[in-house]
XYZ file of C-alpha atoms in Angstrom:
230
model
C 85.759 90.957 115.165
C 85.028 93.842 112.866
C 82.573 95.703 110.693
C 80.969 94.211 107.583
C 79.168 95.836 104.643
C 80.556 99.353 104.973
C 79.011 100.789 101.816
C 79.661 104.140 100.219
C 79.714 105.861 96.844
C 82.468 108.304 95.949
C 81.689 110.974 93.361
C 84.456 112.727 91.434
C 83.901 115.618 89.036
C 86.011 116.866 86.144
C 84.183 119.835 84.724
C 80.733 118.657 83.693
C 81.798 115.002 83.562
C 81.223 112.942 86.686
C 82.827 109.678 87.838
C 81.524 107.242 90.440
C 82.982 104.395 92.449
C 80.711 102.435 94.773
C 82.404 99.966 97.082
C 81.659 97.683 100.004
C 84.253 97.116 102.714
C 84.636 94.527 105.465
C 87.320 95.353 108.048
C 88.277 92.765 110.677
C 90.696 93.057 113.589
C 92.322 90.766 116.131
C 93.658 92.400 119.275
C 96.821 91.616 121.228
C 94.799 90.582 124.288
C 91.620 88.449 124.552
C 90.515 90.278 127.695
C 87.226 91.412 126.169
C 86.341 87.737 125.621
C 87.682 86.308 128.863
C 87.051 89.134 131.326
C 84.518 91.420 129.678
C 87.121 94.205 129.719
C 86.509 96.423 126.679
C 89.299 98.932 127.307
C 91.248 97.865 124.186
C 88.254 97.296 121.912
C 87.930 99.651 118.955
C 84.149 99.949 118.417
C 82.896 98.691 115.075
C 81.257 102.075 114.533
C 84.710 103.647 114.859
C 86.058 101.135 112.328
C 83.309 102.163 109.912
C 84.053 105.868 110.382
C 87.783 105.321 109.832
C 87.112 103.546 106.528
C 84.900 106.409 105.359
C 87.475 109.029 106.384
C 90.262 107.173 104.552
C 88.143 107.021 101.400
C 87.450 110.745 101.553
C 91.037 111.663 102.419
C 93.007 109.334 100.124
C 90.547 108.555 97.364
C 90.455 105.114 95.739
C 93.074 104.830 93.017
C 92.517 101.056 93.109
C 90.676 98.652 95.386
C 93.976 97.042 96.333
C 95.599 100.320 97.345
C 92.553 101.246 99.420
C 92.723 97.897 101.253
C 96.439 98.533 101.855
C 95.621 101.996 103.230
C 93.115 100.482 105.662
C 95.615 97.914 106.934
C 98.387 100.490 107.265
C 96.148 102.850 109.214
C 95.075 100.317 111.828
C 98.586 98.922 112.248
C 100.241 102.318 112.655
C 97.497 103.966 114.740
C 96.474 101.281 117.250
C 99.168 99.402 119.170
C 96.560 96.927 120.475
C 95.863 95.585 116.972
C 97.653 92.277 116.306
C 96.036 91.481 112.945
C 93.982 93.362 110.381
C 92.171 92.207 107.261
C 90.380 94.433 104.754
C 88.063 93.089 102.066
C 86.914 95.515 99.360
C 84.584 94.892 96.429
C 83.248 97.238 93.766
C 79.774 97.624 92.312
C 80.182 97.267 88.501
C 78.857 100.645 87.342
C 79.561 101.516 83.703
C 78.980 104.813 81.982
C 75.919 104.965 79.725
C 76.441 105.627 76.019
C 73.857 107.113 73.672
C 74.560 106.688 69.958
C 78.170 106.021 70.872
C 78.473 109.193 72.960
C 79.391 108.695 76.649
C 76.923 110.293 79.057
C 78.423 112.829 81.446
C 76.575 111.706 84.575
C 74.498 108.540 83.979
C 75.588 104.955 84.617
C 74.285 101.390 84.371
C 75.101 98.496 86.694
C 76.381 95.689 84.468
C 76.587 92.202 86.043
C 79.680 91.072 84.135
C 81.774 90.141 87.153
C 82.487 91.792 90.485
C 85.983 92.981 91.276
C 87.248 92.370 94.806
C 90.454 92.352 96.807
C 91.803 91.486 100.254
C 94.753 92.771 102.229
C 95.881 91.314 105.536
C 98.732 91.805 107.942
C 99.940 90.509 111.292
C 101.948 92.841 113.484
C 105.644 92.509 112.651
C 104.653 90.515 109.580
C 104.366 91.310 105.864
C 101.276 92.825 104.300
C 99.777 90.324 101.836
C 97.487 91.408 98.987
C 94.969 89.270 97.088
C 92.635 90.244 94.257
C 90.007 88.585 92.136
C 86.776 88.560 90.198
C 83.564 86.750 91.151
C 80.039 86.244 89.824
C 81.414 86.174 86.275
C 78.866 84.171 84.267
C 80.108 82.729 80.972
C 78.544 80.378 78.427
C 79.441 78.844 75.085
C 76.889 76.857 73.123
C 79.294 74.463 71.414
C 82.981 73.475 71.350
C 82.596 71.679 74.668
C 82.221 68.029 75.613
C 82.648 65.525 78.435
C 83.762 61.998 77.552
C 85.806 59.125 78.907
C 84.888 59.744 82.549
C 84.732 57.100 85.285
C 81.550 55.033 85.285
C 79.916 52.604 87.713
C 76.437 51.277 88.463
C 75.307 54.725 89.642
C 76.360 56.571 86.477
C 73.486 57.811 84.321
C 75.237 60.716 82.603
C 75.784 60.027 78.885
C 79.008 61.001 77.170
C 78.781 64.166 75.099
C 81.147 65.391 72.412
C 79.106 68.545 71.832
C 77.364 70.291 74.702
C 76.663 73.711 76.201
C 79.226 74.848 78.761
C 78.020 77.426 81.265
C 79.575 78.425 84.557
C 79.892 81.133 87.168
C 83.558 81.888 87.748
C 85.340 82.847 90.955
C 88.990 83.702 90.333
C 91.426 84.838 93.008
C 95.159 85.506 92.867
C 97.872 86.659 95.225
C 100.357 89.486 94.839
C 102.261 88.205 97.862
C 104.161 90.948 99.626
C 104.413 93.096 96.478
C 102.550 96.397 96.671
C 104.018 98.530 93.876
C 101.886 97.334 90.970
C 99.432 98.924 88.588
C 96.598 96.935 90.147
C 93.948 98.293 87.785
C 95.909 97.298 84.683
C 96.709 93.822 86.013
C 93.077 93.157 86.944
C 91.917 94.104 83.447
C 94.567 91.875 81.839
C 93.569 88.891 83.948
C 89.892 89.399 83.153
C 90.765 89.471 79.441
C 92.725 86.224 79.854
C 89.740 84.542 81.515
C 87.444 85.487 78.649
C 89.961 84.524 75.962
C 90.810 81.141 77.455
C 87.152 80.279 77.976
C 85.920 81.303 74.538
C 88.894 80.752 72.235
C 89.292 82.514 68.855
C 86.144 84.447 67.852
C 85.729 82.674 64.510
C 86.048 79.075 65.713
C 86.363 78.903 69.490
C 88.455 76.401 71.449
C 87.317 72.880 72.307
C 86.933 72.136 76.004
C 87.035 68.445 77.027
C 86.057 69.320 80.606
C 85.348 72.246 82.875
C 88.535 71.396 84.763
C 90.677 71.633 81.615
C 89.168 75.025 80.821
C 90.006 76.254 84.322
C 93.584 75.040 83.862
C 93.831 76.835 80.498
C 92.694 80.044 82.170
C 95.307 79.710 84.907
C 98.130 78.924 82.484
C 97.245 81.833 80.193
C 97.189 84.258 83.115
C 100.566 83.051 84.385
C 102.092 83.349 80.914
C 100.936 86.932 80.351
C 100.905 88.640 83.735
């Protein structure tokens, strides 16, 4: 059980310049005893409203240096504070706000929500087990108008799709990776590098592109480029 869609916006000021980070958190727990299910005994149950308040307090107290570190903080807090918690999972995603620019000058307090992919992460831990961290990007919509085809595929009496050597390739990407038990990374830098790899492998060189014989091959190229650089 747990609390979904814990939403908040954190505002940070440096002189006149302001910075924002809006996130949504889902925090789920599994307790050491199922007595609330089997017997209706709620003595060990941490109310979901309490879970929400804890997440908000951690954000205010620790800040959010990265989504991954914030998810780690949530897991650590529940594991070290509540002995009745057997498992905790924290999912965190960020609203993609970007600072507005006017004639190339960054605005000090105005932002625009740009739908160019949503950053998210997960951290989970069982009691007496390692803390595992995942991260990713979703809702990343990409398109190229040429340098893509689909030929030589299996055909039978139900096949009506013609072969194409030149077609439009458009897709919405969901990419997720695991850091395993490693926690001492520059998560922000790694996320940016992986996003750059996704865009580069999909598009190819800016002056000529890269031919894609299938969506699957493009996905494989993305994975291989990420593994070679990160």
